[in-house]
C-alpha cells in the first residue's frame, strides 16, 4: 500500500488507538503518530522505521512485523503475548514531531502519567529524549533508566527508531530495547 502526499496530509491531527493487552509489562511510548501511522492505524508503520526490526533483533518478537499496511491480528497478538504495549506522548498525528508545541507535549506527558497509572506496566519506555525532557519537565535528563518511577513503573528513555535518528542502528536500538525488556520481565525469544 502506498499513499500520496495529499492522502497522508488528510490524516493530520487524527489519533491512533493505543495497542494494549491485559498483561502489558513494557509500554513503549512514541512521541506522536506520524501520518503513515494515522493512515494505517498501526504504530510505527512508516516503511523504513526501525522499531519492529529492533524488537526482532532484541528477541522481543520472533519475526519482523511489517505494519506498513496496518497491523495484522497475528502481529498484534505477537506484541500483546510478549507483554508489549504501544502509546504516544502526544496523540495528534503530524508529518514531523517538530510540529508539536511544548504545551501539547506537556499535556501529553500528563495524559501518559494517567495511562501508566491505569495500565500498570513494569516499564515505560519513552522513545525520544527531547520529547521526554519537554513532556516531563526534565531538561537535563539523559538516555537510559530515569531516577524517578511513574506509578511504580520504571521509566526508561530510549532512542527513537525513526530513520531521521541516523546515528542509531537497528543493533543499537535493539540493545537499548532489550535492556528495558529485561527490566520489564519480557523474556527473550528465540528468533526463527
Coordinates of N, CA, C and O in Angstrom, one line a residue:
X1 N 0.9 -1.2 0.0 CA 0.0 0.0 0.0 C 0.9 1.2 0.0 O 1.9 1.3 0.7
X2 N 0.5 2.2 -0.7 CA 1.3 3.4 -0.8 C 0.3 4.6 -0.6 O -0.9 4.4 -0.8
X3 N 0.8 5.7 -0.3 CA -0.1 6.9 -0.1 C 0.6 8.1 -0.9 O 1.8 8.2 -0.9
X4 N -0.3 8.9 -1.4 CA 0.2 10.2 -2.0 C 0.4 11.1 -0.8 O -0.1 10.9 0.3
X5 N 1.2 12.2 -1.0 CA 1.4 13.2 0.0 C 0.0 13.8 0.4 O -0.2 14.0 1.6
X6 N -0.9 14.0 -0.5 CA -2.2 14.6 -0.2 C -3.0 13.6 0.6 O -3.7 14.0 1.6
X7 N -2.9 12.3 0.3 CA -3.7 11.4 1.1 C -3.1 11.3 2.6 O -3.9 11.3 3.5
X8 N -1.8 11.4 2.7 CA -1.3 11.4 4.1 C -1.6 12.6 4.8 O -2.0 12.6 6.0
X9 N -1.6 13.8 4.2 CA -1.9 15.0 4.8 C -3.3 15.1 5.4 O -3.6 15.8 6.3
X10 N -4.2 14.3 4.7 CA -5.6 14.2 5.2 C -5.7 13.6 6.6 O -6.7 13.8 7.3
X11 N -4.6 12.9 7.0 CA -4.6 12.3 8.4 C -4.0 13.2 9.4 O -3.9 12.8 10.6
X12 N -3.6 14.4 9.1 CA -3.1 15.3 10.1 C -4.1 15.5 11.2 O -5.3 15.6 10.9
X13 N -3.6 15.6 12.4 CA -4.4 15.9 13.6 C -5.3 14.7 14.0 O -6.1 14.9 15.0
X14 N -5.3 13.6 13.4 CA -6.1 12.4 13.8 C -5.3 11.7 14.9 O -4.1 12.0 15.2
X15 N -5.9 10.7 15.5 CA -5.3 10.0 16.6 C -5.3 8.5 16.2 O -6.1 8.1 15.3
X16 N -4.5 7.7 17.0 CA -4.4 6.3 16.7 C -4.6 5.6 18.1 O -3.9 6.0 19.1
X17 N -5.4 4.6 18.2 CA -5.7 4.0 19.5 C -4.4 3.3 20.0 O -3.6 2.8 19.2
X18 N -4.2 3.2 21.3 CA -3.1 2.5 21.9 C -3.2 1.0 21.5 O -4.3 0.5 21.4
X19 N -2.1 0.4 21.5 CA -2.1 -1.1 21.4 C -1.7 -1.6 22.8 O -0.6 -1.4 23.3
X20 N -2.7 -2.2 23.4 CA -2.6 -2.7 24.8 C -3.2 -4.0 25.0 O -4.3 -4.3 24.4
X21 N -2.6 -4.8 25.8 CA -3.2 -6.1 26.2 C -3.4 -6.2 27.7 O -3.0 -5.3 28.4
X22 N -3.9 -7.3 28.2 CA -4.2 -7.4 29.6 C -2.9 -7.5 30.5 O -3.0 -7.3 31.7
X23 N -1.8 -7.9 29.9 CA -0.6 -8.1 30.7 C 0.5 -7.3 30.1 O 1.6 -7.8 29.8
X24 N 0.3 -6.0 30.0 CA 1.3 -5.1 29.4 C 2.4 -4.9 30.5 O 2.2 -4.2 31.5
X25 N 3.6 -5.4 30.2 CA 4.7 -5.2 31.1 C 5.7 -4.1 30.6 O 6.3 -3.5 31.4
X26 N 5.7 -3.9 29.3 CA 6.6 -3.0 28.7 C 5.8 -2.1 27.8 O 5.3 -2.5 26.7
X27 N 5.6 -0.8 28.2 CA 4.8 0.1 27.4 C 5.8 1.1 26.7 O 6.4 1.9 27.4
X28 N 5.8 0.9 25.4 CA 6.6 1.8 24.6 C 5.8 3.1 24.3 O 4.6 2.9 23.9
X29 N 6.4 4.2 24.4 CA 5.7 5.5 24.0 C 6.5 6.2 23.0 O 7.6 6.7 23.2
X30 N 5.9 6.3 21.8 CA 6.5 7.1 20.8 C 6.2 8.6 21.1 O 5.5 8.9 22.1
X31 N 6.7 9.5 20.3 CA 6.5 10.9 20.5 C 5.0 11.2 20.2 O 4.3 11.7 21.0
X32 N 4.7 11.0 18.9 CA 3.3 11.1 18.4 C 3.2 10.3 17.2 O 4.2 10.0 16.5
X33 N 1.9 10.0 16.7 CA 1.8 9.3 15.5 C 2.2 10.1 14.3 O 1.9 11.3 14.2
X34 N 2.9 9.4 13.4 CA 3.2 10.0 12.1 C 2.0 9.9 11.2 O 1.0 9.2 11.5
X35 N 2.0 10.5 10.0 CA 0.9 10.4 9.1 C 0.6 9.0 8.6 O -0.5 8.6 8.4
X36 N 1.7 8.3 8.3 CA 1.6 6.9 7.8 C 0.9 6.0 8.9 O 0.0 5.2 8.6
X37 N 1.3 6.2 10.1 CA 0.7 5.5 11.2 C -0.8 5.8 11.3 O -1.6 4.9 11.5
X38 N -1.1 7.1 11.2 CA -2.5 7.5 11.3 C -3.3 6.9 10.1 O -4.4 6.5 10.3
X39 N -2.7 6.8 8.9 CA -3.4 6.3 7.8 C -3.7 4.8 7.9 O -4.7 4.3 7.4
X40 N -2.8 4.1 8.5 CA -2.9 2.6 8.6 C -3.5 2.2 10.0 O -4.0 1.1 10.1
X41 N -3.5 3.1 10.9 CA -3.9 2.7 12.3 C -2.9 1.8 13.0 O -3.3 1.2 14.0
X42 N -1.7 1.7 12.5 CA -0.7 0.9 13.2 C 0.5 1.7 13.6 O 1.1 2.4 12.7
X43 N 0.9 1.6 14.8 CA 2.0 2.3 15.3 C 3.3 2.0 14.6 O 3.5 0.8 14.2
X44 N 4.2 3.0 14.4 CA 5.5 2.8 13.7 C 5.4 2.1 12.4 O 6.2 1.3 12.0
X45 N 4.4 2.5 11.6 CA 4.0 1.9 10.3 C 4.8 2.4 9.1 O 4.9 1.7 8.1
X46 N 5.4 3.5 9.2 CA 6.1 4.1 8.1 C 7.2 3.1 7.6 O 8.0 2.7 8.4
X47 N 7.2 2.8 6.3 CA 8.3 2.0 5.8 C 9.7 2.6 6.1 O 9.8 3.8 6.0
X48 N 10.6 1.8 6.6 CA 11.9 2.3 6.9 C 12.0 2.6 8.4 O 13.1 2.8 8.9
X49 N 10.9 2.7 9.2 CA 11.0 2.8 10.6 C 11.6 1.6 11.2 O 11.3 0.5 10.8
X50 N 12.5 1.7 12.1 CA 13.3 0.6 12.6 C 12.8 0.0 13.9 O 13.4 -0.9 14.5
X51 N 11.6 0.4 14.3 CA 11.0 -0.1 15.6 C 10.9 -1.7 15.6 O 11.4 -2.4 16.4
X52 N 10.2 -2.2 14.6 CA 9.9 -3.6 14.6 C 11.2 -4.4 14.3 O 11.4 -5.5 14.9
X53 N 12.0 -4.0 13.3 CA 13.3 -4.7 13.2 C 14.1 -4.8 14.5 O 14.8 -5.8 14.8
X54 N 14.1 -3.7 15.2 CA 14.8 -3.6 16.5 C 14.2 -4.6 17.5 O 14.9 -5.2 18.3
X55 N 12.8 -4.6 17.6 CA 12.2 -5.6 18.5 C 12.6 -7.0 18.2 O 12.8 -7.8 19.1
X56 N 12.6 -7.3 16.9 CA 13.1 -8.6 16.5 C 14.5 -8.9 16.9 O 14.9 -9.9 17.4
X57 N 15.4 -8.0 16.6 CA 16.8 -8.1 16.9 C 17.0 -8.2 18.4 O 18.0 -8.9 18.8
X58 N 16.2 -7.6 19.2 CA 16.2 -7.7 20.6 C 15.7 -9.0 21.2 O 15.7 -9.2 22.4
X59 N 15.0 -9.8 20.3 CA 14.4 -11.0 20.7 C 13.1 -10.8 21.4 O 12.6 -11.7 22.1
X60 N 12.5 -9.7 21.3 CA 11.2 -9.4 21.9 C 10.1 -10.1 21.2 O 9.1 -10.5 21.8
X61 N 10.2 -10.1 19.9 CA 9.2 -10.8 19.0 C 10.0 -11.8 18.1 O 11.2 -11.6 18.0
X62 N 9.3 -12.8 17.6 CA 10.0 -13.9 16.9 C 10.1 -13.7 15.4 O 10.5 -14.5 14.6
X63 N 9.6 -12.5 14.9 CA 9.6 -12.2 13.5 C 9.5 -10.7 13.3 O 9.1 -10.0 14.2
X64 N 10.0 -10.2 12.2 CA 9.9 -8.8 11.9 C 8.5 -8.4 11.5 O 8.0 -8.9 10.5
X65 N 7.9 -7.6 12.3 CA 6.5 -7.2 12.0 C 6.5 -6.1 10.9 O 7.4 -5.2 10.9
X66 N 5.7 -6.2 9.9 CA 5.5 -5.2 8.9 C 4.2 -4.6 9.0 O 3.1 -5.2 8.7
X67 N 4.2 -3.4 9.6 CA 2.9 -2.7 9.9 C 2.6 -1.7 8.8 O 1.6 -0.9 9.0
X68 N 3.3 -1.7 7.7 CA 3.2 -0.6 6.7 C 1.8 -0.6 6.0 O 1.4 0.4 5.5
X69 N 1.1 -1.7 6.1 CA -0.3 -1.8 5.5 C -1.3 -1.9 6.6 O -2.5 -2.2 6.4
X70 N -0.9 -1.7 7.9 CA -1.7 -2.0 9.0 C -1.2 -3.1 9.9 O -0.3 -3.8 9.4
X71 N -1.8 -3.3 11.0 CA -1.4 -4.4 11.9 C -2.3 -5.6 11.8 O -3.5 -5.5 12.0
X72 N -1.7 -6.7 11.5 CA -2.5 -8.0 11.4 C -2.8 -8.4 12.8 O -2.1 -8.1 13.8
X73 N -3.9 -9.3 12.9 CA -4.2 -9.8 14.2 C -3.0 -10.7 14.8 O -2.7 -10.6 15.9
X74 N -2.4 -11.4 13.9 CA -1.2 -12.2 14.3 C -0.1 -11.4 14.9 O 0.5 -11.7 15.9
X75 N 0.2 -10.3 14.2 CA 1.3 -9.4 14.7 C 0.8 -8.7 16.0 O 1.6 -8.5 16.9
X76 N -0.4 -8.2 16.0 CA -0.9 -7.6 17.2 C -0.8 -8.6 18.4 O -0.3 -8.2 19.5
X77 N -1.2 -9.8 18.2 CA -1.1 -10.8 19.2 C 0.3 -11.1 19.6 O 0.6 -11.4 20.8
X78 N 1.2 -11.1 18.7 CA 2.7 -11.3 19.0 C 3.2 -10.3 20.0 O 3.9 -10.6 21.0
X79 N 2.8 -9.0 19.8 CA 3.1 -8.0 20.7 C 2.5 -8.1 22.1 O 3.1 -8.1 23.1
X80 N 1.1 -8.3 22.0 CA 0.4 -8.5 23.3 C 0.9 -9.7 24.1 O 1.1 -9.6 25.3
X81 N 1.1 -10.8 23.4 CA 1.6 -12.0 24.1 C 2.9 -11.8 24.7 O 3.3 -12.5 25.7
X82 N 3.7 -10.9 24.1 CA 5.1 -10.7 24.6 C 5.0 -9.7 25.8 O 6.0 -9.4 26.5
X83 N 3.8 -9.1 26.1 CA 3.6 -8.2 27.2 C 4.0 -6.8 26.8 O 4.3 -5.9 27.6
X84 N 4.0 -6.5 25.5 CA 4.4 -5.2 24.9 C 3.1 -4.4 24.6 O 2.2 -4.9 23.9
X85 N 3.1 -3.1 24.9 CA 2.1 -2.2 24.5 C 2.7 -1.0 23.9 O 3.9 -0.7 24.0
X86 N 1.9 -0.2 23.1 CA 2.4 1.0 22.4 C 1.4 2.1 22.6 O 0.2 1.9 22.4
X87 N 1.9 3.3 22.9 CA 1.1 4.5 23.1 C 2.0 5.7 22.5 O 3.0 5.4 21.9
X88 N 1.6 6.9 22.8 CA 2.3 8.1 22.4 C 2.3 9.1 23.5 O 1.3 9.2 24.2
X89 N 3.3 10.0 23.5 CA 3.3 11.1 24.4 C 2.1 12.1 24.0 O 1.3 12.4 24.8
X90 N 2.1 12.5 22.8 CA 1.1 13.4 22.2 C 0.3 12.6 21.2 O 0.8 11.8 20.4
X91 N -1.0 12.7 21.3 CA -1.9 11.9 20.5 C -2.1 12.4 19.0 O -2.5 11.6 18.2
X92 N -1.8 13.6 18.7 CA -2.1 14.2 17.4 C -1.1 13.8 16.4 O 0.1 14.0 16.5
X93 N -1.6 13.3 15.3 CA -0.7 12.9 14.1 C -0.2 14.1 13.4 O -1.0 15.0 13.1
X94 N 1.1 14.1 13.1 CA 1.7 15.2 12.3 C 2.7 14.6 11.3 O 3.1 13.4 11.5
X95 N 3.1 15.4 10.4 CA 4.1 14.9 9.4 C 5.5 14.8 10.1 O 6.3 13.9 9.8
X96 N 5.8 15.7 11.1 CA 7.0 15.7 11.8 C 6.7 16.0 13.3 O 5.8 16.8 13.6
X97 N 7.4 15.4 14.2 CA 7.2 15.6 15.6 C 7.5 17.1 16.0 O 6.9 17.6 16.9
X98 N 8.3 17.7 15.2 CA 8.7 19.1 15.5 C 7.5 20.1 15.3 O 7.5 21.2 15.7
X99 N 6.4 19.6 14.7 CA 5.1 20.4 14.6 C 4.4 20.5 15.9 O 3.5 21.3 16.0
X100 N 4.7 19.6 16.9 CA 4.0 19.7 18.2 C 4.5 20.9 19.0 O 5.7 21.3 18.9
X101 N 3.6 21.4 19.8 CA 4.0 22.5 20.6 C 4.5 22.0 22.0 O 4.2 20.8 22.3
X102 N 5.2 22.8 22.7 CA 5.6 22.4 24.1 C 4.4 22.1 24.9 O 4.4 21.2 25.7
X103 N 3.4 22.9 24.8 CA 2.1 22.7 25.5 C 1.5 21.3 25.2 O 1.1 20.6 26.1
X104 N 1.5 20.9 24.0 CA 1.0 19.6 23.6 C 1.8 18.5 24.3 O 1.2 17.5 24.7
X105 N 3.1 18.7 24.3 CA 4.0 17.7 24.9 C 3.7 17.6 26.4 O 3.7 16.5 27.0
X106 N 3.6 18.8 27.1 CA 3.3 18.8 28.5 C 2.0 18.1 28.8 O 1.9 17.3 29.7
X107 N 0.9 18.5 28.0 CA -0.4 17.9 28.2 C -0.3 16.4 27.9 O -0.9 15.6 28.7
X108 N 0.4 16.0 26.9 CA 0.6 14.6 26.6 C 1.3 13.8 27.7 O 1.0 12.7 28.1
X109 N 2.3 14.5 28.3 CA 3.0 13.9 29.5 C 2.1 13.6 30.6 O 2.1 12.6 31.3
X110 N 1.2 14.6 30.9 CA 0.2 14.4 32.0 C -0.8 13.2 31.6 O -1.1 12.4 32.5
X111 N -1.2 13.1 30.4 CA -2.0 12.0 29.9 C -1.3 10.7 30.0 O -1.9 9.7 30.4
X112 N 0.0 10.7 29.7 CA 0.8 9.5 29.8 C 0.9 9.0 31.2 O 0.9 7.8 31.5
X113 N 1.1 10.0 32.2 CA 1.1 9.6 33.6 C -0.1 8.8 34.0 O -0.1 7.8 34.7
X114 N -1.3 9.3 33.5 CA -2.6 8.7 33.8 C -2.7 7.3 33.2 O -3.2 6.4 33.8
X115 N -2.2 7.2 31.9 CA -2.2 6.0 31.2 C -1.4 4.9 32.0 O -1.8 3.8 32.1
X116 N -0.2 5.3 32.4 CA 0.7 4.4 33.1 C 0.0 3.9 34.4 O 0.1 2.8 34.8
X117 N -0.6 4.9 35.1 CA -1.3 4.5 36.4 C -2.4 3.5 36.1 O -2.7 2.7 37.0
X118 N -3.1 3.6 35.0 CA -4.2 2.7 34.6 C -3.7 1.4 34.1 O -4.2 0.3 34.6
X119 N -2.7 1.4 33.3 CA -2.2 0.1 32.6 C -1.3 -0.6 33.6 O -1.3 -1.9 33.6
X120 N -0.5 0.1 34.4 CA 0.4 -0.5 35.4 C 1.5 -1.4 34.7 O 1.8 -2.5 35.2
X121 N 2.2 -0.9 33.7 CA 3.3 -1.7 33.2 C 4.5 -1.7 34.2 O 4.5 -0.9 35.1
X122 N 5.4 -2.6 34.0 CA 6.6 -2.6 34.9 C 7.6 -1.5 34.4 O 8.3 -0.9 35.2
X123 N 7.6 -1.3 33.1 CA 8.5 -0.3 32.5 C 7.7 0.5 31.4 O 7.0 0.0 30.6
X124 N 7.9 1.9 31.5 CA 7.5 2.8 30.5 C 8.8 3.2 29.7 O 9.7 3.7 30.3
X125 N 8.8 2.9 28.4 CA 10.0 3.3 27.6 C 9.6 4.4 26.6 O 8.8 4.2 25.7
X126 N 10.0 5.6 26.9 CA 9.7 6.8 26.1 C 10.8 6.8 25.0 O 12.0 6.9 25.3
X127 N 10.4 6.8 23.7 CA 11.3 6.8 22.6 C 11.6 8.2 22.1 O 11.0 8.6 21.1
X128 N 12.5 8.9 22.7 CA 12.9 10.2 22.3 C 13.2 11.1 23.5 O 12.4 11.4 24.3
X129 N 14.5 11.4 23.6 CA 15.0 12.2 24.8 C 14.4 13.6 24.8 O 14.0 14.1 25.8
X130 N 14.4 14.3 23.6 CA 13.9 15.7 23.6 C 12.4 15.7 24.0 O 12.0 16.6 24.8
X131 N 11.6 14.8 23.5 CA 10.2 14.8 23.8 C 10.0 14.5 25.3 O 9.2 15.1 26.0
X132 N 10.8 13.6 25.9 CA 10.7 13.3 27.3 C 11.1 14.5 28.1 O 10.4 14.8 29.1
X133 N 12.2 15.2 27.8 CA 12.6 16.4 28.5 C 11.5 17.4 28.6 O 11.2 18.0 29.6
X134 N 10.8 17.6 27.5 CA 9.8 18.7 27.4 C 8.5 18.2 28.1 O 7.9 18.9 28.9
X135 N 8.1 17.0 27.8 CA 6.8 16.5 28.4 C 6.8 16.4 29.9 O 5.8 16.6 30.5
X136 N 8.0 16.0 30.4 CA 8.1 15.8 31.9 C 8.9 16.8 32.6 O 9.2 16.6 33.8
X137 N 9.2 17.9 31.9 CA 10.0 19.0 32.5 C 11.2 18.5 33.2 O 11.5 18.8 34.3
X138 N 12.0 17.7 32.4 CA 13.3 17.2 32.9 C 14.3 17.6 31.9 O 14.8 16.8 31.1
X139 N 14.7 18.9 31.8 CA 15.6 19.4 30.8 C 17.0 18.8 30.8 O 17.7 18.8 29.8
X140 N 17.4 18.2 31.9 CA 18.8 17.6 32.0 C 18.7 16.1 31.9 O 19.8 15.5 32.2
X141 N 17.6 15.5 31.6 CA 17.5 14.0 31.5 C 18.5 13.5 30.5 O 18.7 14.2 29.5
X142 N 19.0 12.3 30.8 CA 19.9 11.7 29.8 C 19.3 10.3 29.5 O 18.4 9.8 30.2
X143 N 19.6 9.7 28.3 CA 19.0 8.5 27.9 C 19.3 7.4 29.0 O 20.3 7.4 29.7
X144 N 18.4 6.4 29.0 CA 18.5 5.3 29.9 C 17.5 5.3 31.0 O 16.5 6.0 30.9
X145 N 17.8 4.5 32.0 CA 16.9 4.4 33.2 C 16.8 5.7 33.9 O 17.9 6.3 34.1
X146 N 15.6 6.2 34.1 CA 15.5 7.5 34.8 C 15.4 7.3 36.3 O 15.0 6.2 36.8
X147 N 15.8 8.3 37.1 CA 15.8 8.1 38.6 C 14.4 8.1 39.2 O 14.2 7.5 40.3
X148 N 13.4 8.6 38.5 CA 12.0 8.6 39.1 C 11.1 7.7 38.4 O 11.1 7.6 37.2
X149 N 10.4 6.9 39.2 CA 9.4 6.0 38.6 C 8.0 6.7 38.5 O 7.8 7.8 39.0
X150 N 7.1 6.2 37.7 CA 5.8 6.7 37.5 C 4.8 5.5 37.9 O 4.9 4.5 37.2
X151 N 4.1 5.7 38.9 CA 3.1 4.7 39.3 C 3.7 3.4 39.4 O 3.2 2.4 38.9
X152 N 4.8 3.3 40.1 CA 5.6 2.1 40.3 C 6.2 1.5 39.0 O 6.8 0.4 39.0
X153 N 6.1 2.2 37.9 CA 6.8 1.7 36.7 C 8.1 2.4 36.5 O 8.2 3.6 36.7
X154 N 9.2 1.6 36.2 CA 10.4 2.2 35.9 C 10.3 3.0 34.6 O 9.5 2.6 33.7
X155 N 11.0 4.1 34.5 CA 10.9 4.9 33.3 C 12.3 4.9 32.6 O 13.3 5.1 33.3
X156 N 12.2 4.5 31.4 CA 13.5 4.5 30.5 C 13.3 5.4 29.4 O 12.2 5.5 28.8
X157 N 14.3 6.2 29.0 CA 14.3 7.0 27.8 C 15.2 6.3 26.8 O 16.4 6.2 27.1
X158 N 14.7 5.9 25.7 CA 15.4 5.2 24.7 C 15.4 5.9 23.4 O 14.6 6.8 23.1
X159 N 16.3 5.5 22.5 CA 16.4 6.2 21.2 C 15.1 6.0 20.3 O 14.5 4.9 20.3
X160 N 14.7 7.0 19.6 CA 13.6 7.0 18.7 C 14.0 6.2 17.5 O 15.1 6.4 17.0
X161 N 13.2 5.3 17.0 CA 13.6 4.4 15.9 C 13.4 5.0 14.5 O 13.7 4.4 13.5
X162 N 13.0 6.3 14.4 CA 12.8 6.9 13.1 C 14.1 6.9 12.3 O 15.2 7.1 12.9
X163 N 14.0 6.8 11.0 CA 15.2 6.9 10.2 C 15.8 8.3 10.3 O 17.0 8.4 9.9
X164 N 15.1 9.3 10.8 CA 15.7 10.6 11.0 C 16.7 10.6 12.1 O 17.6 11.5 12.2
X165 N 16.7 9.6 12.9 CA 17.6 9.5 14.0 C 18.8 8.6 13.5 O 19.0 7.5 13.9
X166 N 19.6 9.2 12.6 CA 20.5 8.5 11.8 C 21.7 7.9 12.5 O 22.3 6.9 12.0
X167 N 22.0 8.4 13.7 CA 23.2 7.9 14.4 C 22.9 6.6 15.1 O 23.8 5.9 15.6
X168 N 21.6 6.2 15.1 CA 21.2 4.9 15.7 C 21.1 3.8 14.6 O 20.7 4.2 13.5
X169 N 21.4 2.6 14.9 CA 21.2 1.5 14.0 C 20.2 0.5 14.6 O 19.9 0.6 15.8
X170 N 19.8 -0.4 13.8 CA 18.9 -1.5 14.4 C 19.6 -2.2 15.6 O 19.0 -2.4 16.6
X171 N 20.9 -2.4 15.4 CA 21.6 -3.1 16.5 C 21.6 -2.3 17.8 O 21.4 -2.8 18.9
X172 N 21.9 -1.0 17.7 CA 22.0 -0.1 18.9 C 20.6 0.1 19.5 O 20.4 0.1 20.7
X173 N 19.6 0.2 18.6 CA 18.2 0.2 19.1 C 17.8 -1.1 19.9 O 17.3 -1.0 20.9
X174 N 18.2 -2.2 19.3 CA 17.9 -3.5 19.9 C 18.5 -3.6 21.3 O 17.9 -4.1 22.2
X175 N 19.8 -3.2 21.4 CA 20.4 -3.2 22.7 C 19.7 -2.4 23.7 O 19.4 -2.9 24.9
X176 N 19.3 -1.2 23.4 CA 18.5 -0.4 24.3 C 17.2 -1.0 24.6 O 16.8 -1.0 25.8
X177 N 16.5 -1.5 23.6 CA 15.1 -2.0 23.8 C 15.2 -3.3 24.7 O 14.3 -3.6 25.5
X178 N 16.3 -4.1 24.5 CA 16.4 -5.3 25.2 C 16.7 -5.0 26.7 O 16.1 -5.7 27.6
X179 N 17.4 -4.0 27.0 CA 17.7 -3.6 28.4 C 16.4 -3.3 29.1 O 16.1 -3.7 30.2
X180 N 15.5 -2.5 28.4 CA 14.2 -2.2 29.0 C 13.3 -3.4 29.1 O 12.6 -3.6 30.1
X181 N 13.4 -4.3 28.1 CA 12.6 -5.5 28.2 C 13.0 -6.4 29.3 O 12.2 -7.0 30.0
X182 N 14.3 -6.5 29.5 CA 14.8 -7.3 30.7 C 14.3 -6.7 32.0 O 13.8 -7.4 32.9
X183 N 14.3 -5.4 32.1 CA 13.8 -4.7 33.3 C 12.3 -5.0 33.5 O 11.8 -5.1 34.7
X184 N 11.6 -5.1 32.4 CA 10.1 -5.3 32.5 C 9.8 -6.8 32.6 O 8.6 -7.2 32.8
X185 N 10.8 -7.7 32.6 CA 10.5 -9.1 32.6 C 9.9 -9.7 31.4 O 9.3 -10.8 31.4
X186 N 10.2 -9.1 30.2 CA 9.8 -9.6 28.9 C 10.9 -10.6 28.5 O 12.0 -10.2 28.3
X187 N 10.5 -11.8 28.4 CA 11.5 -12.8 28.0 C 12.1 -12.6 26.7 O 11.4 -12.2 25.8
X188 N 13.3 -13.0 26.5 CA 13.9 -13.1 25.2 C 13.4 -14.2 24.4 O 13.1 -15.3 24.9
X189 N 13.1 -14.0 23.1 CA 12.5 -15.1 22.3 C 13.6 -15.6 21.3 O 14.4 -14.8 20.9
X190 N 13.5 -16.8 21.1 CA 14.4 -17.4 20.0 C 13.9 -16.9 18.7 O 12.7 -17.0 18.4
X191 N 14.8 -16.4 17.9 CA 14.4 -16.0 16.5 C 14.5 -17.2 15.6 O 15.3 -18.1 15.7
X192 N 13.5 -17.2 14.6 CA 13.5 -18.3 13.7 C 14.6 -18.2 12.6 O 15.0 -17.1 12.3

